[in-house]
Coordinates of C-alpha atoms in Angstrom, one line a residue:
X1 CA 12.1 -12.6 -42.5
X2 CA 9.5 -10.0 -43.6
X3 CA 7.6 -7.7 -41.1
X4 CA 4.4 -9.5 -41.8
X5 CA 5.8 -13.0 -41.3
X6 CA 7.5 -11.8 -38.0
X7 CA 4.3 -10.4 -36.8
X8 CA 2.4 -13.5 -37.7
X9 CA 4.9 -15.6 -35.8
X10 CA 4.5 -13.4 -32.8
X11 CA 0.7 -13.8 -32.9
X12 CA 1.1 -17.6 -33.4
X13 CA 3.4 -17.8 -30.4
X14 CA 0.9 -15.9 -28.2
X15 CA -1.9 -18.2 -29.3
X16 CA 0.2 -21.3 -28.7
X17 CA 1.3 -20.2 -25.2
X18 CA -2.3 -19.4 -24.3
X19 CA -1.8 -15.7 -23.8
X20 CA -4.3 -15.0 -26.6
X21 CA -7.5 -16.8 -27.5
X22 CA -9.1 -17.1 -31.0
X23 CA -11.8 -14.6 -29.8
X24 CA -9.3 -12.1 -28.5
X25 CA -7.2 -12.5 -31.7
X26 CA -10.2 -11.5 -33.8
X27 CA -10.6 -8.4 -31.6
X28 CA -6.9 -7.6 -32.0
X29 CA -7.0 -8.0 -35.8
X30 CA -10.0 -5.7 -36.1
X31 CA -8.5 -3.0 -33.9
X32 CA -5.1 -3.2 -35.6
X33 CA -6.7 -2.9 -39.1
X34 CA -8.8 0.1 -38.2
X35 CA -6.2 1.9 -36.1
X36 CA -3.1 1.3 -38.2
X37 CA -1.2 0.0 -35.1
X38 CA 0.7 -3.3 -35.3
X39 CA -1.0 -6.3 -33.8
X40 CA 2.0 -6.9 -31.4
X41 CA 1.4 -3.4 -30.0
X42 CA -2.4 -3.7 -29.8
X43 CA -2.3 -6.8 -27.6
X44 CA -0.5 -4.9 -24.8
X45 CA -2.3 -1.6 -25.3
X46 CA -5.7 -3.3 -24.9
X47 CA -4.6 -5.1 -21.8
X48 CA -4.8 -8.6 -23.3
X49 CA -1.1 -9.5 -22.7
X50 CA 1.3 -8.2 -20.1
X51 CA 4.6 -6.5 -21.0
X52 CA 6.5 -9.4 -19.3
X53 CA 4.6 -12.0 -21.4
X54 CA 5.1 -10.0 -24.6
X55 CA 8.9 -9.5 -23.9
X56 CA 9.3 -13.2 -23.1
X57 CA 7.6 -14.1 -26.4
X58 CA 9.9 -11.7 -28.4
X59 CA 13.0 -13.0 -26.6
X60 CA 12.2 -16.6 -27.2
X61 CA 11.0 -16.2 -30.8
X62 CA 13.8 -13.8 -32.0
X63 CA 16.6 -15.2 -29.7
X64 CA 17.3 -11.8 -28.2
X65 CA 18.1 -10.5 -24.7
X66 CA 15.5 -8.6 -22.5
X67 CA 16.9 -5.3 -21.0
X68 CA 15.3 -3.5 -18.1
X69 CA 15.3 0.1 -17.0
X70 CA 18.3 0.0 -14.7
X71 CA 20.4 -1.3 -17.7
X72 CA 19.6 1.8 -19.8
X73 CA 22.3 4.5 -20.1
X74 CA 21.8 7.7 -18.2
X75 CA 21.8 9.6 -21.5
X76 CA 21.1 8.1 -25.0
X77 CA 24.1 8.2 -27.2
X78 CA 24.0 10.8 -29.9
X79 CA 23.7 9.4 -33.4
X80 CA 23.8 11.7 -36.4
X81 CA 20.6 11.9 -38.5
X82 CA 18.5 10.1 -35.9
X83 CA 15.7 12.4 -34.6
X84 CA 15.1 11.9 -30.9
X85 CA 11.4 12.4 -31.4
X86 CA 11.3 9.6 -34.0
X87 CA 13.0 7.2 -31.5
X88 CA 10.5 8.3 -28.8
X89 CA 7.5 7.8 -31.0
X90 CA 8.7 4.3 -32.1
X91 CA 9.7 3.3 -28.6
X92 CA 13.3 2.7 -29.5
X93 CA 16.4 3.6 -27.5
X94 CA 20.0 3.3 -28.6
X95 CA 21.9 1.5 -25.8
X96 CA 25.4 1.6 -27.1
X97 CA 27.3 2.4 -30.3
X98 CA 30.6 1.2 -31.7
X99 CA 32.3 1.4 -35.1
X100 CA 30.2 -1.3 -36.7
X101 CA 27.1 -1.9 -34.6
X102 CA 24.3 0.0 -32.7
X103 CA 22.5 -1.8 -29.9
X104 CA 18.8 -0.9 -29.8
X105 CA 16.2 -1.5 -27.0
X106 CA 12.9 -1.9 -28.7
X107 CA 9.4 -2.3 -27.4
X108 CA 8.5 -4.1 -30.6
X109 CA 11.7 -5.8 -31.9
X110 CA 9.6 -7.4 -34.6
X111 CA 9.3 -4.0 -36.3
X112 CA 11.8 -4.7 -39.1
X113 CA 11.1 -1.4 -40.9
X114 CA 12.3 0.7 -37.9
X115 CA 15.4 -1.4 -37.5
X116 CA 16.1 -1.2 -41.3
X117 CA 15.6 2.6 -41.3
X118 CA 18.0 3.1 -38.4
X119 CA 20.6 0.8 -40.1
X120 CA 20.3 2.9 -43.2
X121 CA 20.7 6.3 -41.4
X122 CA 23.4 5.2 -39.0
X123 CA 25.3 2.9 -41.5
X124 CA 25.7 0.4 -38.7
X125 CA 24.4 -3.0 -38.1
X126 CA 21.5 -3.0 -35.6
X127 CA 21.6 -5.5 -32.7
X128 CA 18.1 -5.7 -31.3
X129 CA 17.1 -6.1 -27.7
X130 CA 13.6 -6.2 -26.3
X131 CA 12.5 -3.7 -23.6
X132 CA 9.3 -3.1 -21.7
X133 CA 7.3 -0.2 -23.2
X134 CA 6.9 1.2 -19.7
X135 CA 10.6 1.3 -19.1
X136 CA 11.2 3.1 -22.4
X137 CA 8.5 5.6 -21.6
X138 CA 9.9 6.2 -18.1
X139 CA 13.3 6.9 -19.7
X140 CA 12.0 9.3 -22.3
X141 CA 9.9 11.0 -19.6
X142 CA 12.9 11.6 -17.4
X143 CA 14.8 12.9 -20.3
X144 CA 11.9 15.3 -21.1
X145 CA 11.8 16.5 -17.5
X146 CA 15.5 17.1 -17.5
X147 CA 15.0 19.3 -20.6
X148 CA 12.0 21.0 -18.9
X149 CA 9.6 19.5 -21.4
X150 CA 6.2 18.0 -20.8
X151 CA 6.1 14.2 -20.9
X152 CA 3.5 11.7 -22.1
X153 CA 2.2 8.2 -21.4
X154 CA -0.5 6.0 -22.9
X155 CA -3.8 4.4 -22.6
X156 CA -6.9 5.9 -21.2
X157 CA -10.1 5.1 -19.3
X158 CA -12.9 2.6 -19.1
X159 CA -12.3 -1.0 -19.6
X160 CA -15.2 -2.4 -21.6
X161 CA -16.5 -5.8 -22.6
X162 CA -15.0 -8.1 -25.1
X163 CA -17.4 -7.3 -28.0
X164 CA -16.2 -3.7 -28.3
X165 CA -14.4 -2.7 -31.4
X166 CA -15.4 1.0 -30.9
X167 CA -14.1 1.1 -27.3
X168 CA -10.9 -0.6 -28.4
X169 CA -10.4 2.1 -31.0
X170 CA -11.1 4.8 -28.4
X171 CA -8.4 3.4 -26.2
X172 CA -5.9 3.3 -29.1
X173 CA -6.9 6.9 -29.9
X174 CA -6.3 8.0 -26.3
X175 CA -2.9 6.4 -26.5
X176 CA -2.0 8.9 -29.2
X177 CA -3.9 11.8 -27.7
X178 CA -2.3 15.2 -27.7
X179 CA -4.4 16.6 -24.9
X180 CA -1.8 17.3 -22.2
X181 CA -4.1 16.7 -19.2
X182 CA -5.1 13.2 -20.6
X183 CA -1.5 12.3 -21.1
X184 CA -0.5 13.7 -17.6
X185 CA -3.2 11.7 -15.7
X186 CA -2.5 8.6 -17.7
X187 CA 1.2 8.9 -16.9
X188 CA 0.6 9.4 -13.2
X189 CA -1.6 6.2 -13.0
X190 CA 0.8 4.1 -15.0
X191 CA 3.9 5.2 -13.1
X192 CA 2.1 4.5 -9.8
X193 CA 1.2 1.0 -11.1
X194 CA 4.8 0.4 -12.3
X195 CA 6.1 1.4 -8.8
X196 CA 3.5 -0.9 -7.2
X197 CA 2.0 2.0 -5.3
X198 CA -1.3 1.4 -3.4
X199 CA -2.4 5.0 -3.5
X200 CA -1.9 8.2 -5.5
X201 CA -2.3 11.5 -3.6
X202 CA -2.9 14.6 -5.7
X203 CA -2.8 17.5 -3.3
X204 CA -3.1 21.2 -4.3
X205 CA -0.9 23.7 -2.4
X206 CA -0.4 27.4 -2.7
X207 CA 2.5 26.7 -5.1
X208 CA 1.3 23.8 -7.3
X209 CA 0.0 20.3 -7.3
X210 CA 1.9 17.8 -5.2
X211 CA 2.0 14.2 -6.4
X212 CA 2.7 11.5 -3.8
X213 CA 2.6 7.7 -4.1
X214 CA 2.1 5.3 -1.2
X215 CA 4.6 2.5 -1.7
X216 CA 4.9 -0.3 0.8
X217 CA 2.8 1.7 3.2
X218 CA 4.8 4.9 3.1
X219 CA 4.1 8.1 1.2
X220 CA 6.8 9.3 -1.2
X221 CA 6.8 12.7 -2.9
X222 CA 7.2 12.1 -6.6
X223 CA 6.9 15.6 -8.2
X224 CA 5.4 19.0 -7.9
X225 CA 3.3 20.1 -10.9
X226 CA 2.6 23.7 -11.8
X227 CA -0.4 25.3 -10.1
X228 CA -2.1 25.5 -13.6
X229 CA -2.7 21.7 -13.4
X230 CA -4.8 21.8 -10.3
X231 CA -8.2 22.2 -11.9
X232 CA -7.6 20.4 -15.2
X233 CA -6.3 17.3 -13.4
X234 CA -9.3 17.3 -10.9
X235 CA -11.7 17.6 -13.8
X236 CA -10.1 14.8 -15.8
X237 CA -10.1 12.4 -12.9
X238 CA -13.7 13.2 -12.0
X239 CA -14.7 12.7 -15.7
X240 CA -13.0 9.3 -15.7
X241 CA -14.8 8.4 -12.5
X242 CA -18.1 9.7 -13.7
X243 CA -18.4 12.3 -11.0
X244 CA -20.0 15.7 -11.1
X245 CA -17.4 18.0 -12.5
X246 CA -19.3 21.1 -11.5
X247 CA -19.5 20.2 -7.9
X248 CA -16.4 21.4 -6.1
X249 CA -17.7 22.1 -2.6
X250 CA -18.6 18.6 -1.5
X251 CA -16.6 15.4 -1.3
X252 CA -17.3 12.8 -3.9
X253 CA -16.5 9.1 -4.4
X254 CA -16.2 7.1 -7.6
X255 CA -14.4 4.3 -9.4
X256 CA -12.3 4.0 -12.6
X257 CA -11.4 0.8 -14.5
X258 CA -8.1 1.2 -16.2
X259 CA -5.9 -1.1 -18.4
X260 CA -2.2 -0.9 -17.5
X261 CA 0.6 -2.9 -19.2
X262 CA -1.7 -5.8 -20.0
X263 CA -3.3 -5.8 -16.5
X264 CA -6.7 -4.4 -15.5
X265 CA -6.7 -2.4 -12.4
X266 CA -9.6 -0.8 -10.5
X267 CA -9.2 2.7 -8.9
X268 CA -11.2 4.0 -6.1
X269 CA -11.5 7.8 -6.3
X270 CA -12.1 10.1 -3.3
X271 CA -12.2 13.9 -3.7
X272 CA -12.6 16.5 -1.0
X273 CA -12.4 20.3 -1.1
X274 CA -9.4 22.1 0.5
X275 CA -8.3 25.7 0.7
X276 CA -6.3 25.6 -2.5
X277 CA -8.6 23.3 -4.6
X278 CA -9.8 19.7 -4.7
X279 CA -7.5 17.1 -3.2
X280 CA -7.9 13.6 -4.8
X281 CA -6.8 10.2 -3.6
X282 CA -6.8 7.2 -6.0
X283 CA -6.5 3.8 -4.5
X284 CA -5.2 1.1 -6.9
X285 CA -6.9 -2.3 -6.4
X286 CA -6.4 -5.6 -8.2
X287 CA -3.1 -4.6 -9.9
X288 CA -1.2 -7.6 -8.5
X289 CA -1.9 -11.3 -8.3
X290 CA -2.4 -11.9 -4.6
X291 CA -1.7 -15.3 -3.1
X292 CA -5.1 -16.1 -1.5
X293 CA -3.8 -19.2 0.3
X294 CA -3.5 -19.1 4.1
X295 CA -0.3 -21.1 4.1
X296 CA 1.4 -18.6 1.7
X297 CA 0.5 -15.2 2.9
X298 CA 3.0 -15.2 5.7
X299 CA 1.0 -15.6 9.0
X300 CA 2.8 -16.8 12.1
X301 CA 2.8 -20.6 12.5
X302 CA 0.8 -20.3 15.8
X303 CA -1.6 -17.8 14.4
X304 CA -2.2 -19.8 11.2
X305 CA -2.9 -23.0 13.2
X306 CA -5.3 -21.1 15.5
X307 CA -7.1 -19.5 12.6
X308 CA -7.4 -22.8 10.6
X309 CA -8.9 -24.6 13.7
X310 CA -11.5 -21.9 14.2
X311 CA -12.5 -21.9 10.6
X312 CA -13.7 -25.5 11.1
X313 CA -16.4 -24.2 13.5
X314 CA -19.9 -24.3 12.1
X315 CA -20.8 -20.9 13.7
X316 CA -19.4 -18.0 15.6
X317 CA -17.6 -14.7 14.9
X318 CA -14.0 -14.4 13.6
X319 CA -12.6 -10.9 13.8
X320 CA -9.3 -9.5 12.3
X321 CA -8.3 -6.1 13.6
X322 CA -5.8 -3.4 12.5
X323 CA -5.6 0.0 10.9
X324 CA -6.5 0.7 7.2
X325 CA -4.0 -1.0 4.8
X326 CA -2.8 -3.7 7.2
X327 CA -3.9 -6.6 5.0
X328 CA -7.0 -7.6 7.0
X329 CA -9.2 -8.1 4.0
X330 CA -6.6 -10.2 2.1
X331 CA -6.4 -12.5 5.1
X332 CA -10.2 -12.8 5.3
X333 CA -10.3 -13.7 1.6
X334 CA -7.6 -16.3 2.1
X335 CA -9.7 -17.7 4.9
X336 CA -12.8 -17.9 2.7
X337 CA -10.7 -19.5 0.0
X338 CA -9.5 -22.1 2.4
X339 CA -13.1 -23.2 3.4
X340 CA -15.1 -22.7 0.3
X341 CA -16.6 -25.8 -1.3
X342 CA -19.8 -26.7 -3.1
X343 CA -21.5 -27.7 0.1
X344 CA -21.2 -24.2 1.7
X345 CA -23.1 -21.1 0.7
X346 CA -20.7 -18.2 1.2
X347 CA -21.9 -14.6 0.9
X348 CA -19.9 -11.4 1.4
X349 CA -20.9 -7.8 2.0
X350 CA -18.1 -5.4 1.0
X351 CA -17.2 -1.8 0.3
X352 CA -15.5 -2.2 -2.1
X353 CA -15.1 -5.7 -3.5
X354 CA -11.3 -6.0 -3.7
X355 CA -11.0 -9.5 -5.1
X356 CA -13.4 -12.0 -6.7
X357 CA -13.7 -15.6 -5.6
X358 CA -15.4 -18.2 -7.7
X359 CA -18.3 -19.9 -5.9
X360 CA -18.8 -17.0 -3.6
X361 CA -21.7 -14.5 -3.8
X362 CA -20.3 -11.0 -3.3
X363 CA -22.4 -7.9 -2.7
X364 CA -21.1 -4.3 -3.0
X365 CA -22.8 -1.9 -0.6
X366 CA -24.2 1.3 -2.1
X367 CA -25.3 3.7 0.7
X368 CA -26.5 6.3 -1.9
X369 CA -29.4 4.0 -2.9
X370 CA -30.0 2.7 0.7
X371 CA -28.0 -0.5 0.4
X372 CA -26.0 -0.1 3.6
X373 CA -24.2 -2.8 5.5
X374 CA -27.3 -3.5 7.8
X375 CA -29.8 -3.5 4.9
X376 CA -27.6 -5.9 2.9
X377 CA -27.1 -8.2 5.9
X378 CA -30.8 -8.4 6.7
X379 CA -31.4 -9.5 3.1
X380 CA -28.5 -12.0 3.1
X381 CA -29.8 -13.7 6.2
X382 CA -33.0 -14.5 4.3
X383 CA -30.9 -16.2 1.6
X384 CA -29.8 -19.2 3.7
X385 CA -26.0 -18.6 3.9
X386 CA -23.6 -20.8 5.8
X387 CA -20.7 -18.3 5.9
X388 CA -21.0 -14.5 5.9
X389 CA -18.1 -12.2 5.4
X390 CA -18.7 -8.6 6.4
X391 CA -16.1 -6.1 5.1
X392 CA -16.1 -4.1 8.3
X393 CA -18.2 -3.7 11.5
X394 CA -18.7 0.0 11.7
X395 CA -21.8 0.6 13.9
X396 CA -24.1 -0.9 16.4
X397 CA -26.7 -2.1 13.9
X398 CA -24.1 -4.1 11.9
X399 CA -22.6 -5.6 15.1
X400 CA -26.1 -6.6 16.3
X401 CA -26.8 -8.4 13.0
X402 CA -23.4 -10.1 13.1
X403 CA -24.1 -11.4 16.6
X404 CA -27.6 -12.6 15.6
X405 CA -26.2 -14.4 12.6
X406 CA -23.6 -16.2 14.7
X407 CA -26.3 -17.1 17.3
X408 CA -28.5 -18.6 14.6
X409 CA -25.8 -21.0 13.2
X410 CA -23.7 -18.9 10.8
X411 CA -19.9 -18.5 10.7
X412 CA -19.3 -14.7 10.4
X413 CA -15.9 -13.3 9.4
X414 CA -15.3 -9.5 9.6
X415 CA -12.8 -6.8 10.3
X416 CA -12.7 -4.1 13.0
X417 CA -10.5 -1.0 13.3
X418 CA -8.8 -1.4 16.7
X419 CA -5.1 -1.5 17.6
X420 CA -5.0 -4.9 19.3
X421 CA -6.7 -8.2 19.1
X422 CA -8.1 -7.8 22.7
X423 CA -9.2 -4.3 21.8
X424 CA -11.9 -5.8 19.5
X425 CA -13.8 -6.8 22.6
X426 CA -13.6 -3.3 24.1
X427 CA -14.8 -1.8 20.8
X428 CA -17.8 -4.1 20.5
X429 CA -18.8 -3.6 24.1
X430 CA -18.5 0.2 23.5
X431 CA -20.9 -0.2 20.5
X432 CA -23.5 -1.6 22.9
X433 CA -23.1 -5.3 22.5
X434 CA -24.0 -7.2 25.7
X435 CA -21.0 -9.0 27.2
X436 CA -22.8 -12.3 27.6
X437 CA -23.8 -12.3 23.9
X438 CA -20.3 -11.5 22.7
X439 CA -18.8 -14.1 25.0
X440 CA -21.1 -16.8 23.6
X441 CA -20.4 -16.0 19.9
X442 CA -16.8 -14.7 19.6
X443 CA -14.5 -17.6 18.5
X444 CA -11.3 -15.7 17.5
X445 CA -10.0 -12.2 17.6
X446 CA -6.8 -11.5 15.7
X447 CA -4.6 -8.4 15.0
X448 CA -2.5 -7.8 11.9
X449 CA 0.1 -5.3 10.6
X450 CA 2.3 -5.1 7.5
X451 CA 6.0 -4.5 7.6
X452 CA 8.3 -3.8 4.7
X453 CA 10.4 -6.8 3.5
X454 CA 14.1 -6.3 3.1
X455 CA 15.4 -6.6 -0.5
X456 CA 17.2 -10.0 -0.7
X457 CA 19.6 -8.6 -3.3
X458 CA 21.2 -5.9 -1.1
X459 CA 20.3 -6.3 2.6
X460 CA 23.3 -5.8 4.9
X461 CA 24.1 -8.0 7.9
X462 CA 25.6 -6.7 11.1
X463 CA 25.9 -7.5 14.8
X464 CA 23.0 -6.2 16.9
X465 CA 23.8 -3.6 19.5
X466 CA 23.3 -4.3 23.3
X467 CA 20.2 -2.1 23.2
X468 CA 18.7 -4.1 20.3
X469 CA 19.5 -7.4 22.0
X470 CA 17.7 -6.1 25.1
X471 CA 14.6 -5.2 23.0
X472 CA 14.5 -8.6 21.3
X473 CA 15.1 -10.5 24.6
X474 CA 11.6 -9.6 25.7
X475 CA 10.3 -11.9 22.9
X476 CA 12.7 -14.9 23.1
X477 CA 15.1 -16.6 25.3
X478 CA 18.7 -15.4 25.6
X479 CA 20.2 -18.4 23.9
X480 CA 18.0 -17.8 20.8
X481 CA 19.2 -14.2 20.3
X482 CA 20.8 -13.7 16.9
X483 CA 24.4 -12.9 16.2
X484 CA 23.4 -11.1 13.0
X485 CA 20.5 -8.9 12.0
X486 CA 19.9 -7.2 8.7
X487 CA 19.2 -3.6 7.6
X488 CA 18.3 -2.0 4.2
X489 CA 20.9 -0.7 1.7
X490 CA 19.3 0.0 -1.7
X491 CA 20.0 -1.3 -5.2
X492 CA 18.4 -1.2 -8.7
X493 CA 16.3 -4.3 -7.9
X494 CA 14.4 -2.4 -5.2
X495 CA 14.8 1.0 -6.8
X496 CA 17.2 2.1 -4.1
X497 CA 14.6 1.7 -1.3
X498 CA 16.2 -1.2 0.5
X499 CA 12.8 -2.9 0.8
X500 CA 10.7 -4.7 -1.7
X501 CA 7.1 -5.8 -0.8
X502 CA 5.5 -6.3 2.6
X503 CA 4.9 -9.2 4.9
X504 CA 2.3 -9.6 7.7
X505 CA 2.7 -9.7 11.4
X506 CA -0.1 -11.7 13.0
X507 CA -1.5 -12.6 16.4
X508 CA -4.6 -14.7 17.0
X509 CA -6.4 -15.2 20.3
X510 CA -8.7 -18.2 20.3
X511 CA -11.7 -17.7 22.7
X512 CA -12.0 -20.6 25.1
X513 CA -13.9 -20.9 28.3
X514 CA -11.5 -18.8 30.3
X515 CA -11.6 -16.0 27.8
X516 CA -15.4 -16.1 27.7
X517 CA -15.5 -15.7 31.4
X518 CA -13.2 -12.6 31.1
X519 CA -15.5 -11.1 28.4
X520 CA -18.6 -11.6 30.5
X521 CA -16.8 -9.8 33.4
X522 CA -14.8 -7.4 31.3
X523 CA -12.5 -5.0 33.1
X524 CA -9.8 -4.1 30.5
X525 CA -8.1 -5.7 27.6
X526 CA -4.7 -6.1 29.4
X527 CA -6.1 -9.1 31.4
X528 CA -6.9 -11.0 28.1
X529 CA -3.6 -10.0 26.5
X530 CA -1.6 -11.1 29.6
X531 CA -3.4 -14.4 29.8
X532 CA -2.7 -15.0 26.0
X533 CA 1.0 -14.3 26.5
X534 CA 1.3 -16.4 29.7
X535 CA -0.2 -19.4 27.8
X536 CA 2.6 -19.2 25.3
X537 CA 0.9 -17.1 22.6
X538 CA 2.9 -15.1 20.1
X539 CA 1.8 -11.4 19.8
X540 CA 2.6 -8.9 17.1
X541 CA 5.9 -8.0 18.7
X542 CA 7.0 -11.6 19.1
X543 CA 6.2 -12.3 15.4
X544 CA 8.0 -9.2 14.3
X545 CA 11.1 -10.2 16.2
X546 CA 11.0 -13.6 14.6
X547 CA 10.9 -11.9 11.2
X548 CA 14.0 -9.9 12.2
X549 CA 15.9 -13.0 13.3
X550 CA 15.0 -14.8 10.0
X551 CA 16.4 -11.8 8.1
X552 CA 13.1 -10.9 6.4
X553 CA 12.8 -7.4 7.9
X554 CA 14.8 -4.9 10.0
X555 CA 14.3 -4.2 13.7
X556 CA 13.7 -0.5 13.0
X557 CA 10.9 -1.5 10.6
X558 CA 9.2 -3.6 13.3
X559 CA 9.5 -0.8 15.8
X560 CA 7.9 1.6 13.3
X561 CA 4.8 -0.5 13.1
X562 CA 4.5 -2.4 16.5
X563 CA 4.9 -1.3 20.1
X564 CA 7.7 -3.2 21.8
X565 CA 6.5 -5.4 24.6
X566 CA 8.7 -7.1 27.2
X567 CA 7.0 -10.2 28.6

């Protein structure tokens, strides 16, 4: 099979499987012809096909095995006459060598010329395997770090429109860029995406530039770069986010669109000046497909039932509370997804827009041009909506408009930064909302947290201690206490963390007549919480204990996130 015929078969397979369209194929062919890069490589570098999809096509078409990063050797076997830089540039890694064969992990196993060249130099038969380009890059980067060399990655900024031959070529050129700071910033973003990080923290210190990733809610220090990278990295990120490079005394906010491994991610950029230079935080949005179905996001059975009942109301306010990064917005989107239909006009006001929903009008606030939450909401109310989603109630004016909208027949969904569901009432009263107005409009107040989920491949079971049984006894009857609970261990599947992904803890207090009377005569939130628990409600602690019993998370993880309550 010739290289051309193999490549054409790969493209045909991508078209047949629906990964490529005729329009995107034309775009790929143009970019490949003008850049000299193979079409199989172009489709992933332009973000049209994911690495997983590409590897599956290669595996099926060529009948070869897919190998992942944990299957690579710690050191590449030495083979005479094979230049390591050549292997690195071609994204090829020897996995094993015996007297007659050499096993190769290849990002593009359809590249017959590379395989033939290695066969000729090594005088051994090549056995091809397909590997993710990101896995190979990570291996070569770690090897370079071990040798105290500077590493590289791929792909650069700005995702453009589909017409865009020039922008496609710019991206392919950035892939091969020799500018160290471009390669460094690209590598940091791609590694964060590969590790499913939610944030990248770039923090200058007196000794260098600290790089930390927030993975599953916890910050992890990844590396300490030389102090000489502080200003170049800050300038590069600000350039990508179209911020003022010269302004180093004031905080700035911006956005970057970035194609990574066949996926398009959106990065929110926040810079602020510190003693040793500009600290930068990049939040990665939209890098994973989120299940926006209420039944599938992991809410408690009781909380889910309560929320679905309230969403059938024609008007009122639904609040979800919790700290930043607790999954509140995802739950709100799932709620909108559950009720959206052609008969309803649904409008959202957000900062930022994290997901897009078909059939929903979504507005991004822009305070720098006067489009604040209150200004946007006043305009929206004149557009005859049925349902309004407010990203966050931050001030008295926004709260007033939300109350007014609920009083005039709209269903309003929003988030609030408080620690408990009952605390939402205290917060709104503190903002100046009258108790009788809040009592007549509030339909549900909920609280949410995220806990890390135990890796199913390596979690360890053990008997709970008497102290642990005592803690859990506050949330369940003694005869329901478990004989076995689980704790993390660590394996290649979870990158030795013991956890993989996060799941929500959820409590939802429906506001009935008794609760409305409490709000009108508000003393403190404990009265509402105690009434909720006495009526058989499951709070965050109770939901967390149920997740421990089912083996989904550890008791220590629940205690890290939620206060233990005995009731």
